[in-house]
XYZ file of C-alpha atoms in Angstrom:
80
model
C -1.081 -22.305 -1.031
C -0.077 -19.879 -3.525
C -2.454 -17.257 -3.378
C -1.907 -16.813 0.743
C 1.795 -17.089 0.211
C 1.521 -13.912 -2.383
C -1.038 -11.651 -0.656
C 1.045 -12.446 2.680
C 3.915 -10.978 1.062
C 2.004 -8.563 -0.262
C 1.025 -7.662 2.908
C 4.321 -7.582 4.752
C 5.477 -5.209 2.096
C 2.118 -2.872 2.283
C 3.180 -2.854 5.897
C 6.765 -1.389 6.009
C 6.272 0.688 3.017
C 2.994 2.017 5.549
C 5.079 2.305 8.028
C 7.672 4.637 6.059
C 4.894 6.455 4.888
C 3.740 7.324 8.340
C 6.926 7.998 9.625
C 7.907 10.163 6.488
C 4.756 12.516 7.350
C 5.808 12.414 10.643
C 8.696 13.776 10.084
C 6.787 16.332 7.370
C 4.677 17.582 9.907
C 7.808 18.288 12.660
C 9.358 20.379 10.180
C 12.559 17.836 9.593
C 14.831 18.478 6.261
C 12.696 21.885 5.589
C 14.282 25.478 6.074
C 12.965 27.563 8.930
C 9.858 29.340 9.181
C 8.252 27.191 6.207
C 5.329 24.720 7.152
C 5.146 21.175 5.636
C 4.549 20.855 2.299
C 0.734 19.751 1.454
C 1.004 18.454 -1.671
C 3.971 16.284 -0.216
C 1.453 15.242 2.597
C -0.945 14.142 0.022
C 1.215 11.705 -1.958
C 2.096 10.203 1.146
C -1.506 9.848 2.252
C -2.043 8.046 -1.348
C 1.232 6.036 -0.881
C -0.570 5.223 2.573
C -3.602 4.254 0.723
C -1.909 2.125 -1.621
C -0.532 0.189 0.855
C -3.963 -0.719 2.586
C -5.378 -1.242 -0.797
C -2.727 -3.490 -2.341
C -3.353 -6.970 -0.871
C -7.283 -6.999 -1.643
C -6.376 -5.996 -5.236
C -3.478 -8.394 -5.248
C -5.588 -11.637 -4.145
C -8.145 -10.289 -6.583
C -5.766 -10.171 -9.611
C -4.757 -13.487 -8.672
C -8.035 -15.072 -8.233
C -9.082 -13.662 -11.713
C -5.481 -14.398 -13.381
C -6.176 -18.397 -12.117
C -10.011 -18.540 -12.902
C -9.247 -17.717 -16.396
C -7.559 -20.883 -16.973
C -10.472 -23.371 -15.029
C -13.187 -23.919 -16.741
C -16.649 -22.470 -15.231
C -18.822 -24.154 -13.380
C -22.483 -24.814 -14.989
C -25.143 -22.487 -13.118
C -28.301 -25.005 -12.259
């Protein structure tokens, strides 16, 4: 139950941050907030893409880390 709750909360936050990255990228491509006659900043768009990728990967990483942390306290099953 705790793992599901933790992964759900991570997913919910990742969705919010991912939506923010997409929205910021859209505004950057459209030219909001930058001087005229200047295109979108490639490094900023790359950092937004990396943030979006982190939002997609984060719930899986949190789930695996939780499994590793809780498995270290349990005795391992004997292999037959």
